[in-house]
PDB file of C-alpha atoms and ligand atoms in Angstrom:
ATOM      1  CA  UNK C 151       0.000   0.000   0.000  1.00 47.00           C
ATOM      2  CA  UNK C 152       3.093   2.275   0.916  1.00 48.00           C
ATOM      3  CA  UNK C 153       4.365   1.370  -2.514  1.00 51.00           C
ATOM      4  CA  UNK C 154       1.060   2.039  -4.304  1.00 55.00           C
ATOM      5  CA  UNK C 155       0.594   5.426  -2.632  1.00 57.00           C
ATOM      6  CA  UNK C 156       4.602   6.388  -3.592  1.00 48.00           C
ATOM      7  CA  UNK C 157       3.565   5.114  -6.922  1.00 72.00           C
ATOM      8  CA  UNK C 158       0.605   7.764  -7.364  1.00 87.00           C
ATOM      9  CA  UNK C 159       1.281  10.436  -5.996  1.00 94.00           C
ATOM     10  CA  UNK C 160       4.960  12.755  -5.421  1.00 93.00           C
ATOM     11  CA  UNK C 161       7.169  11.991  -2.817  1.00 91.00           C
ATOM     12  CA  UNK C 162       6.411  14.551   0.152  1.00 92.00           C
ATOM     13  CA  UNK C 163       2.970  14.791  -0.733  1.00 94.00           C
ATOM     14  CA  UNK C 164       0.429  15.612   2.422  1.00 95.00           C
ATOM     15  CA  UNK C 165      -2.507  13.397   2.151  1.00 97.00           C
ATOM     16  CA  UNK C 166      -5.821  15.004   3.615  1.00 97.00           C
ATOM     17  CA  UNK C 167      -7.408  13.069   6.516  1.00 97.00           C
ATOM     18  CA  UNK C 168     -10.909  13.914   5.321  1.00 98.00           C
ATOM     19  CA  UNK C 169     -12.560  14.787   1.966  1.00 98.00           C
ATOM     20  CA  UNK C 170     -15.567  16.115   1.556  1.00 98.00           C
ATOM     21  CA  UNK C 171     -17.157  15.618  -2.245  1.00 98.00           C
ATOM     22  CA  UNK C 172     -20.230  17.325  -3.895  1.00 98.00           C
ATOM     23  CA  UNK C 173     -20.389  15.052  -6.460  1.00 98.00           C
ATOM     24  CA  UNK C 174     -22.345  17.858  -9.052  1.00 97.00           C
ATOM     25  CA  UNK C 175     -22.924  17.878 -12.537  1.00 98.00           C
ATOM     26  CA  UNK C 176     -24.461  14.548 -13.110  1.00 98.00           C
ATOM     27  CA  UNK C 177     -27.648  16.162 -14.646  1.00 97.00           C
ATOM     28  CA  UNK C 178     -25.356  18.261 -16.844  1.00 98.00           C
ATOM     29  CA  UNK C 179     -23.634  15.048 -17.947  1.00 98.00           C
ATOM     30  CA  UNK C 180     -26.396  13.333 -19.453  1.00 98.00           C
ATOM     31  CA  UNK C 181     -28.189  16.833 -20.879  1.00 97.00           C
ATOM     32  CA  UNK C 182     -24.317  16.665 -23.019  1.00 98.00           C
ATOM     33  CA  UNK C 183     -25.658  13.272 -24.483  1.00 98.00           C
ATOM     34  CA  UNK C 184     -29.364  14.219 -24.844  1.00 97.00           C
ATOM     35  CA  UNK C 185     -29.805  10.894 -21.879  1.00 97.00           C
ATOM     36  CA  UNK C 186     -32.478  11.547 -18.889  1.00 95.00           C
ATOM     37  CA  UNK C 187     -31.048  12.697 -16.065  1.00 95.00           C
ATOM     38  CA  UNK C 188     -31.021   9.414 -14.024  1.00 94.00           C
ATOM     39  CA  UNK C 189     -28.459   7.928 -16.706  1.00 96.00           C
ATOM     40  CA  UNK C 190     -26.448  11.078 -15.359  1.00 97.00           C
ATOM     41  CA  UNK C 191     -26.859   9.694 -11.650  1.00 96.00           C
ATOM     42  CA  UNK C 192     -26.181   6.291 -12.393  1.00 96.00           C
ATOM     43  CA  UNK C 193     -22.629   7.486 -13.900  1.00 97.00           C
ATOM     44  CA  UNK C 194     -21.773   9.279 -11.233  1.00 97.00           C
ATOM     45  CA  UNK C 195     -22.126   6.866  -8.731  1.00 95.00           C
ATOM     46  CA  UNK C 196     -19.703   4.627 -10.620  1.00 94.00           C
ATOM     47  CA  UNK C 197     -17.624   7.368 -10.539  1.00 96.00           C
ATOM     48  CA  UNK C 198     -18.209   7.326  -7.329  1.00 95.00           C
ATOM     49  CA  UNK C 199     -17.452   3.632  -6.703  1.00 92.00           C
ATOM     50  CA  UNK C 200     -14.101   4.270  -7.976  1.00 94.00           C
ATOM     51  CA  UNK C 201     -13.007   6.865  -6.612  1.00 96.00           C
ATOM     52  CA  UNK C 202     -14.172   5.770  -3.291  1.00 94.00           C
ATOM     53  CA  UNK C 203     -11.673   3.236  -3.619  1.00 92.00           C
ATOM     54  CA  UNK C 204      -8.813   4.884  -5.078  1.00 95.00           C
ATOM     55  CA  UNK C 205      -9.009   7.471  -2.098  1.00 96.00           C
ATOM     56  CA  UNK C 206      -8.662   4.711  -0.521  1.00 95.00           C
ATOM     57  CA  UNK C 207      -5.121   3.510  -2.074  1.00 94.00           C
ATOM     58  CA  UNK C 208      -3.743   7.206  -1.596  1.00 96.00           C
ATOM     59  CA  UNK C 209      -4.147   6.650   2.387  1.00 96.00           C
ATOM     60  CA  UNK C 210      -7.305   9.240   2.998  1.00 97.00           C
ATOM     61  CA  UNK C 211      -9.282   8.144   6.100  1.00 97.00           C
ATOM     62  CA  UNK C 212     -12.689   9.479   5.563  1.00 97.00           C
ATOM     63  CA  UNK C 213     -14.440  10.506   2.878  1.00 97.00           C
ATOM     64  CA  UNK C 214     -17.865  12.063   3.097  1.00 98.00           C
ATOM     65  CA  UNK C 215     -19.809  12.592  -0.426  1.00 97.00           C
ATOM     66  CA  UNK C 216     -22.772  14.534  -0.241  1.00 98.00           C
ATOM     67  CA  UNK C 217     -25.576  11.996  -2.179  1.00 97.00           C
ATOM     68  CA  UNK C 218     -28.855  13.670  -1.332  1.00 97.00           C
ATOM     69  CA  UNK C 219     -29.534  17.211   0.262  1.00 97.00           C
ATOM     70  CA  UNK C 220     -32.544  18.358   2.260  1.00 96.00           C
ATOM     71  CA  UNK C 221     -33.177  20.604  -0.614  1.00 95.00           C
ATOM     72  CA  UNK C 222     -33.086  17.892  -3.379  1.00 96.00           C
ATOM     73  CA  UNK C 223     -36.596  16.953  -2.285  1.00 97.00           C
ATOM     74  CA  UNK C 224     -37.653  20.003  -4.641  1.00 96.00           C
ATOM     75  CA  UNK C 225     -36.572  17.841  -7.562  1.00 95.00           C
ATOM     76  CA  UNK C 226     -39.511  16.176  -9.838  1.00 94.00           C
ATOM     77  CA  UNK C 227     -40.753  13.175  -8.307  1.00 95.00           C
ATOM     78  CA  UNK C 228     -39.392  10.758 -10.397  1.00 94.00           C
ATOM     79  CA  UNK C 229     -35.735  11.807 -10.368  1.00 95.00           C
ATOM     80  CA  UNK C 230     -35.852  11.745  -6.312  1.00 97.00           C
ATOM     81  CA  UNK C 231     -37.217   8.549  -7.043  1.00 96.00           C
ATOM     82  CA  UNK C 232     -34.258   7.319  -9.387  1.00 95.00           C
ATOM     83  CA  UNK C 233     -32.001   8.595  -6.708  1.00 97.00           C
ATOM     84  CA  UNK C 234     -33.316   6.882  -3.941  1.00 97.00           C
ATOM     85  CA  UNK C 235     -33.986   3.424  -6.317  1.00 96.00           C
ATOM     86  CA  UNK C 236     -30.131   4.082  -7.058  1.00 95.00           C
ATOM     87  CA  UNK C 237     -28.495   4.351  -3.299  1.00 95.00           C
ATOM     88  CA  UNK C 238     -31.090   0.593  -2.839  1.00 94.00           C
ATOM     89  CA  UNK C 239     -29.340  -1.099  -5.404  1.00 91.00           C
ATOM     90  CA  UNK C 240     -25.737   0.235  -4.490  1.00 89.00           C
ATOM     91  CA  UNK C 241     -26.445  -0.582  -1.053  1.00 87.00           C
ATOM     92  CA  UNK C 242     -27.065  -3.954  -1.948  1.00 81.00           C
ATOM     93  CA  UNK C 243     -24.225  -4.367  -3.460  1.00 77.00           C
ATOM     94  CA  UNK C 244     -22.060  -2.567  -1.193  1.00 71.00           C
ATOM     95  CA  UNK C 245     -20.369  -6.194  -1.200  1.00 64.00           C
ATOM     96  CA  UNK C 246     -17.472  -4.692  -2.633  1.00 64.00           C
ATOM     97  CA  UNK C 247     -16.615  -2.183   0.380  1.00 69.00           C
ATOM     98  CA  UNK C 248     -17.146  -4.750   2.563  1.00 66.00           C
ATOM     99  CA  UNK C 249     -14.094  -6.560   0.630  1.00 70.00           C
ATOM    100  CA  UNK C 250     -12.170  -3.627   0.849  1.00 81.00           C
ATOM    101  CA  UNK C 251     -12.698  -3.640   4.229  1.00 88.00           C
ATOM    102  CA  UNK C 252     -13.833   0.383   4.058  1.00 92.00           C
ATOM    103  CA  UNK C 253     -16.326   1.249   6.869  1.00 93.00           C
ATOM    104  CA  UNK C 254     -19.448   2.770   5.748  1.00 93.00           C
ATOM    105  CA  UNK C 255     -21.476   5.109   7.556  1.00 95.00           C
ATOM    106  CA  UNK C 256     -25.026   7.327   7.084  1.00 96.00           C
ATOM    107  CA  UNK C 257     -25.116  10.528   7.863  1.00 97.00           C
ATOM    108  CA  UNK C 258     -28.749  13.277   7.557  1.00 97.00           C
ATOM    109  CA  UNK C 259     -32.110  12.434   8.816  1.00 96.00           C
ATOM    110  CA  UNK C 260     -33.097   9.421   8.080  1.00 96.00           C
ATOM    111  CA  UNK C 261     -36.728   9.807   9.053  1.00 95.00           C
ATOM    112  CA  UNK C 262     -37.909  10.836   5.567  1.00 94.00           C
ATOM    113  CA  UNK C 263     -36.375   8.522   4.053  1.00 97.00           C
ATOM    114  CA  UNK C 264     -38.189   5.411   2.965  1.00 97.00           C
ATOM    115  CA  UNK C 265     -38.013   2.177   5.451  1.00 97.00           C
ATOM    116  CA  UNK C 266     -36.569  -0.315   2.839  1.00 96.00           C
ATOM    117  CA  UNK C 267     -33.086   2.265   2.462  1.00 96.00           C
ATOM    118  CA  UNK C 268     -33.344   3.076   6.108  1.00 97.00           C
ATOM    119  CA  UNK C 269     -33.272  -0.769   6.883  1.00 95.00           C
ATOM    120  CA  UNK C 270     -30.743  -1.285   4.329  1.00 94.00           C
ATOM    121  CA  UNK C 271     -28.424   1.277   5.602  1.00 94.00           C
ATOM    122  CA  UNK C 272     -28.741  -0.055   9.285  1.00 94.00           C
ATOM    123  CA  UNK C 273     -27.555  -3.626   8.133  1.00 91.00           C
ATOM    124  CA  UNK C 274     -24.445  -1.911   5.740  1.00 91.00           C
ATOM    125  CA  UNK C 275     -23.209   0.051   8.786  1.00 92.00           C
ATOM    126  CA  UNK C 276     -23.450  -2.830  10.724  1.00 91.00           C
ATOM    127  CA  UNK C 277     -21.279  -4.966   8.738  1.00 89.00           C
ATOM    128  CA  UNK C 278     -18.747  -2.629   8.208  1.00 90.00           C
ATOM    129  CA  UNK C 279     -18.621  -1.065  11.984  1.00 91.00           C
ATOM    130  CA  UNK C 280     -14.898  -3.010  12.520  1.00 90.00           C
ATOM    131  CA  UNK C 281     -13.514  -2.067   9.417  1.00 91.00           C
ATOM    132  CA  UNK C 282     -11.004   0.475   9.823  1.00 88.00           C
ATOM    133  CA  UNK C 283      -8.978   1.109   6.578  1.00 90.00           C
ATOM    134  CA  UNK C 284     -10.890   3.949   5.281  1.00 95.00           C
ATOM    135  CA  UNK C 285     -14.359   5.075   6.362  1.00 95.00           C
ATOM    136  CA  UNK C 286     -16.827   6.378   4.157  1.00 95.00           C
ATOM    137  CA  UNK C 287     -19.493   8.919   5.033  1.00 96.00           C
ATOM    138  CA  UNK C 288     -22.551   9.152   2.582  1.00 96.00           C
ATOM    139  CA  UNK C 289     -25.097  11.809   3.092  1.00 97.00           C
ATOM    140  CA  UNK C 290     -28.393  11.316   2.083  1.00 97.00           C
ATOM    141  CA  UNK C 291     -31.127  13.840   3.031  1.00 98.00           C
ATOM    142  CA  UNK C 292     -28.054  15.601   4.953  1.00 98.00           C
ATOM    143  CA  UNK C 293     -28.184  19.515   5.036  1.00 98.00           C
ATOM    144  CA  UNK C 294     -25.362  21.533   7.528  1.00 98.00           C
ATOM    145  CA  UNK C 295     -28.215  23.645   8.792  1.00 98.00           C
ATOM    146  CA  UNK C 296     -29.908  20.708   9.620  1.00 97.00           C
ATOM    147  CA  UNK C 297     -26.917  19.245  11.459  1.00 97.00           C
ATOM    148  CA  UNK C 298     -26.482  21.883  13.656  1.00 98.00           C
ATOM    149  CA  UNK C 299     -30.458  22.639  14.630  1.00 98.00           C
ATOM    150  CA  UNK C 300     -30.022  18.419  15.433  1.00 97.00           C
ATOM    151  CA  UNK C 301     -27.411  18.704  17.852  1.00 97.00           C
ATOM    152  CA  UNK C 302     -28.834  22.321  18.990  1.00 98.00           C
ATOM    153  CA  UNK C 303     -31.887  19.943  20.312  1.00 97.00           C
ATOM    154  CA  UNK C 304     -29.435  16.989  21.123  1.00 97.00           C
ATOM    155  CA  UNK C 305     -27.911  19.163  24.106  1.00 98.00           C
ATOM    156  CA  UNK C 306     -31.133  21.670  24.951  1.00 98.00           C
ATOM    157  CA  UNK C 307     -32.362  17.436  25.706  1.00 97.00           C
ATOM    158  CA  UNK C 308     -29.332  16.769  28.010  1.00 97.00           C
ATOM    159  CA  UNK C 309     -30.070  20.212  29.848  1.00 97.00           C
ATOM    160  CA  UNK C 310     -33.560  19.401  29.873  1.00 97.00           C
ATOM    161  CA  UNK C 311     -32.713  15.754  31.669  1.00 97.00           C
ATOM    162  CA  UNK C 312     -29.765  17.723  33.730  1.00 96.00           C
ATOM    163  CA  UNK C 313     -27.045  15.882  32.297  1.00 96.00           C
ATOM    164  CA  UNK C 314     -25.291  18.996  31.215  1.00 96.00           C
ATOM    165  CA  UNK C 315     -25.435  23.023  31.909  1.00 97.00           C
ATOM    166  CA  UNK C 316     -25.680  25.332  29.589  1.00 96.00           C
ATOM    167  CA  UNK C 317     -22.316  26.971  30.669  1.00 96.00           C
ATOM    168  CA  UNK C 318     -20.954  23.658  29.659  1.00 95.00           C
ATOM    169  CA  UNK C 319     -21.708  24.082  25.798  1.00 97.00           C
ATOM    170  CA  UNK C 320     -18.424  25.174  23.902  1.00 97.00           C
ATOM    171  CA  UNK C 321     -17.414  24.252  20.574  1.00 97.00           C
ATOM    172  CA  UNK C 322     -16.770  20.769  21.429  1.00 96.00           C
ATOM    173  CA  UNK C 323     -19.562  20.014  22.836  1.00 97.00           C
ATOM    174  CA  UNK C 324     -21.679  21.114  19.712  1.00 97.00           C
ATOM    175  CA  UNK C 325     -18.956  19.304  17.512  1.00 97.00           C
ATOM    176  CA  UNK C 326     -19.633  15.949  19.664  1.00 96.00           C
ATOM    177  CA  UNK C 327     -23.516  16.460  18.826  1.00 97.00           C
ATOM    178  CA  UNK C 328     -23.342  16.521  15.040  1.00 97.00           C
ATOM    179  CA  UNK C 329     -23.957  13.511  12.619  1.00 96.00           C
ATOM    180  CA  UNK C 330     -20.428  13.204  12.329  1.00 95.00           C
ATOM    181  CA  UNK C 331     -20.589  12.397  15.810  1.00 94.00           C
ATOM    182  CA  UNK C 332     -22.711   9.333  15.828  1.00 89.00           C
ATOM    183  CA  UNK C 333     -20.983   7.303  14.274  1.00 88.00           C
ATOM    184  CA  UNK C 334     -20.496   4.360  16.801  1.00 81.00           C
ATOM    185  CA  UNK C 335     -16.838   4.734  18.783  1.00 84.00           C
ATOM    186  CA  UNK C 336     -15.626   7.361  16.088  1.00 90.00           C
ATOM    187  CA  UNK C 337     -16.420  10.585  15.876  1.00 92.00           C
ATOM    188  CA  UNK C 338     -14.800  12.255  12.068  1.00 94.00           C
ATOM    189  CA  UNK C 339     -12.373  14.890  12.088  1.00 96.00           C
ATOM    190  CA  UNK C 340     -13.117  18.617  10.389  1.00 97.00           C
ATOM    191  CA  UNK C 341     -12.771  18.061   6.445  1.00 98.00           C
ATOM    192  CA  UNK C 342      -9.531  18.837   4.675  1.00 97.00           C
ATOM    193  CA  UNK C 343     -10.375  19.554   1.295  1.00 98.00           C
ATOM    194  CA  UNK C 344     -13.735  19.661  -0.511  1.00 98.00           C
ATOM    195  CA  UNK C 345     -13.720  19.093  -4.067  1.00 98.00           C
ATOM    196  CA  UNK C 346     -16.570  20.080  -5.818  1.00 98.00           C
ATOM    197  CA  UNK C 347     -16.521  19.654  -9.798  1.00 98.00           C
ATOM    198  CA  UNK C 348     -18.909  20.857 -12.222  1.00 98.00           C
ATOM    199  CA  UNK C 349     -17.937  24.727 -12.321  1.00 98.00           C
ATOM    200  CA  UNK C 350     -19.484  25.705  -9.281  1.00 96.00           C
ATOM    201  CA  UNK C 351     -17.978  27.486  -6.067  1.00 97.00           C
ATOM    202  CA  UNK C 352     -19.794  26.919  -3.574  1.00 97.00           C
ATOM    203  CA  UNK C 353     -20.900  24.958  -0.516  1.00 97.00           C
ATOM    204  CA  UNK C 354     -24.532  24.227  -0.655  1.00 97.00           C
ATOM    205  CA  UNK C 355     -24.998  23.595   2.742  1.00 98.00           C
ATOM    206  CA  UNK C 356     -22.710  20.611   3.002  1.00 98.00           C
ATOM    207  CA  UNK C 357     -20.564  20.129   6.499  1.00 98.00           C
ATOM    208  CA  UNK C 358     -20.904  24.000   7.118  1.00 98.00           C
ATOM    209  CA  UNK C 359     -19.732  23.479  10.608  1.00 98.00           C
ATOM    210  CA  UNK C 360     -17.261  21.203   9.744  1.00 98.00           C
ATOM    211  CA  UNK C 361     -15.872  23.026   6.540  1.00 98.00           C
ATOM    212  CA  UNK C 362     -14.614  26.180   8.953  1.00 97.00           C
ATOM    213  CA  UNK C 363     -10.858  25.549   7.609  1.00 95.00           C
ATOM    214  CA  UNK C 364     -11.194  23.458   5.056  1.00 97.00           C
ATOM    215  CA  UNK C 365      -9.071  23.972   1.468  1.00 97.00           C
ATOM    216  CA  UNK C 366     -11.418  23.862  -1.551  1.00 97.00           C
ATOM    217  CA  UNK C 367     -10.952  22.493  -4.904  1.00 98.00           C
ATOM    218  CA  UNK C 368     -12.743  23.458  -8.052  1.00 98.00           C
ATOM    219  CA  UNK C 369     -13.265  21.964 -11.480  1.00 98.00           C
ATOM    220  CA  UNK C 370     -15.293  22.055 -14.100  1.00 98.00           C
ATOM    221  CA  UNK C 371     -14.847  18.739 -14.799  1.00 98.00           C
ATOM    222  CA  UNK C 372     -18.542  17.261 -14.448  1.00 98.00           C
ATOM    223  CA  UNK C 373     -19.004  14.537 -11.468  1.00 98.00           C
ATOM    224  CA  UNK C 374     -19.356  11.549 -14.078  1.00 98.00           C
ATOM    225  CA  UNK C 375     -16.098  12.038 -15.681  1.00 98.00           C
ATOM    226  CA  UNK C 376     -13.831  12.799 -12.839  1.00 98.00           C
ATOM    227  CA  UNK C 377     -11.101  10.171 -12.877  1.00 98.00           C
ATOM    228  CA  UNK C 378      -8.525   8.994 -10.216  1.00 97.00           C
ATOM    229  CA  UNK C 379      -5.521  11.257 -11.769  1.00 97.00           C
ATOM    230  CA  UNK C 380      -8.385  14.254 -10.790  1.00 98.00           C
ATOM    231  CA  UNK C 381      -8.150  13.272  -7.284  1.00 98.00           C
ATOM    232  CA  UNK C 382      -4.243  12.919  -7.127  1.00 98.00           C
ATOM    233  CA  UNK C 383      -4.771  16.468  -8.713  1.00 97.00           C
ATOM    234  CA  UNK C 384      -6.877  17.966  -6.246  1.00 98.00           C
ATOM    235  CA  UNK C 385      -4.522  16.057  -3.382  1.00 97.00           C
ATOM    236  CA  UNK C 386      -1.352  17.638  -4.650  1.00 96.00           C
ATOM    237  CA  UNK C 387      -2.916  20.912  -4.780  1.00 96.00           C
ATOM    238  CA  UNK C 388      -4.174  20.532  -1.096  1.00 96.00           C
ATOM    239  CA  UNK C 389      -0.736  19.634  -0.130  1.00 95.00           C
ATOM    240  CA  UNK C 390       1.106  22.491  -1.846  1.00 92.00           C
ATOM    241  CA  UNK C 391      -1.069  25.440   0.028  1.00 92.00           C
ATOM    242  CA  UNK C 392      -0.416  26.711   3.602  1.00 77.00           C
ATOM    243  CA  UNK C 393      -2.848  26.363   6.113  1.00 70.00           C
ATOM    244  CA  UNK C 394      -2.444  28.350   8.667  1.00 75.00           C
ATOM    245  CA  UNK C 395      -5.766  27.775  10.950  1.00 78.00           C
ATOM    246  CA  UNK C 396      -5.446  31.637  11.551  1.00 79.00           C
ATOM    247  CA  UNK C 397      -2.344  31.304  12.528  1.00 80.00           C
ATOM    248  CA  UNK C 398       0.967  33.096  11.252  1.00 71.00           C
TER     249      UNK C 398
HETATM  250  C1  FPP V1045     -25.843  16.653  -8.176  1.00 52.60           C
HETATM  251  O1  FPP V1045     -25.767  16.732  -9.582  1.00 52.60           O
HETATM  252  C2  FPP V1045     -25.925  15.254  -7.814  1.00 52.60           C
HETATM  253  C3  FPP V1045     -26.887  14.708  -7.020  1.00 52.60           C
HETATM  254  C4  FPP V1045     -27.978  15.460  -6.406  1.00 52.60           C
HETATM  255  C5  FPP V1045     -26.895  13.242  -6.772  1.00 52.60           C
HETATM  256  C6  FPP V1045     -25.575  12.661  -6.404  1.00 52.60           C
HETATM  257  C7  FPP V1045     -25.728  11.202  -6.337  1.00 52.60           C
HETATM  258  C8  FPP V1045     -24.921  10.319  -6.941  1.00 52.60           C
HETATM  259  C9  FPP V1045     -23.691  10.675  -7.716  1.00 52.60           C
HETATM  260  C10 FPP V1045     -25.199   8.892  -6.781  1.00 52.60           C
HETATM  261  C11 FPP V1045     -24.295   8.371  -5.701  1.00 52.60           C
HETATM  262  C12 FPP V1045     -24.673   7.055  -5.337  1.00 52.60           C
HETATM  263  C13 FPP V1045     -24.494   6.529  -4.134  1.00 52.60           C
HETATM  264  C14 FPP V1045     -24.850   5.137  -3.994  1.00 52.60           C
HETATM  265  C15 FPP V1045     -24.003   7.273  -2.945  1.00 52.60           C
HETATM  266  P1  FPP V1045     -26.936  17.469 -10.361  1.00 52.60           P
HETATM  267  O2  FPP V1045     -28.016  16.489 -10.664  1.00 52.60           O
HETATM  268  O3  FPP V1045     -27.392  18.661  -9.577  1.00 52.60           O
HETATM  269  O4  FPP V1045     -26.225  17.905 -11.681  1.00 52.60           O
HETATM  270  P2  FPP V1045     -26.550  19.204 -12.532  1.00 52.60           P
HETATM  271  O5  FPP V1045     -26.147  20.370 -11.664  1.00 52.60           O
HETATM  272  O6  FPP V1045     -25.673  19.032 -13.713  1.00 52.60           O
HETATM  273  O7  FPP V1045     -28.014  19.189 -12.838  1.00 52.60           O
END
């Protein structure tokens, strides 16, 4: 795996912990090749399979792709539809993580989500929960407002039951409240870098709280055809800036 990684990337190279993807421009993608908009979807999450997996052989830890916003219920019926048929089927044959031995986890509220995906989800992050060479954070119906008003009412609870006082809620103990949070015995670091491709810059309510010193990377490249040598890209470019974390 050291090998590989020496392989792909330039000697020296800082690898981000965590990457956070908006995987846009499916829609786009298919409009190119007059296709419906699902075909566009169903690309991208093949892109998505791969790249998983090749963020994998450069040594990142966590990956979080953003799959399904609060606001994507505005969509027309039957593309929410497609999208939601589509997460099903990969989830069923999320066989191939499991080989890989990559953890996956949900994160968003599941309560609108239909009981055959929420079941289906429980049982995937159940059979991954040991794995520890990479874990993967997919957000479906996941919005960073959201997050925050969730663990807002996840501590006004614990103050309610006496468990904490509100002089006791600092940054941390927000942070420990979030999705990001609940996933058993881990909790994920900030993000590193978010890449989002497609041409736009900027981001749509994904891991707002989360994102407060992150690096970004844009391309127009659209979500379907991003390729592995696009993430080596986006990880060299990480590693040549200076973060400073406000800092000198
Ligand atoms: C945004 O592109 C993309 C989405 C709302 C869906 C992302 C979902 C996938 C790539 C499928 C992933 C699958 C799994 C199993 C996690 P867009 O439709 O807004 O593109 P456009 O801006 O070109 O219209």
């Amino acid at each position: 795996m050291a090998d590989n990684k020496k392989a792909l990337l330039p000697e020296g190279t800082k690898v981000p912990v965590h990457i956070g993807i908006i995987m846009d421009g499916n829609g786009r993608w298919a409009k190119k090749r007059m296709l419906p908009r699902k075909l566009g979807h169903r690309e991208g999450a093949q892109t998505f399979r791969t790249i998983t997996r090749h963020a994998k052989l450069l040594g990142v830890r966590y990956v979080t792709v953003y799959a399904f916003s609060t606001e994507n219920w505005r969509r027309p019926v039957d593309e929410v539809e497609a999208l939601m048929d589509l997460f099903e089927k990969y989830l069923d044959e999320v066989n191939d993580f499991v080989d890989e031995h990559i953890r996956v986890c949900f994160i968003g509220d599941r309560s609108m989500l239909r009981r055959s995906l929420r079941d289906k989800m429980e049982s995937v992050e159940k059979s991954s929960e040991h794995f520890d060479s990479m874990t993967l954070l997919i957000a479906i119906n996941y919005g960073g407002r959201d997050e925050v008003v969730h663990a807002a009412k996840k501590l006004a609870e614990r103050v309610k039951k006496g468990e904490l006082s509100p002089e006791d809620i600092d940054e941390k103990a927000l942070n420990d409240s979030l999705y990001t949070a609940e996933l058993a015995g881990d909790i994920a670091p900030d993000v590193d870098l978010i890449i989002r491709p497609s041409g736009e810059q900027r981001l749509s309510n994904f891991m707002i709280w989360q994102a407060a010193y992150a690096e970004y990377y844009f391309t127009n490249i659209l979500w379907p055809d991003f390729k592995p040598a696009d993430l080596e890209a986006a990880i060299i470019e990480y590693s040549d800036r200076n973060r400073r974390f406000g800092g000198v």
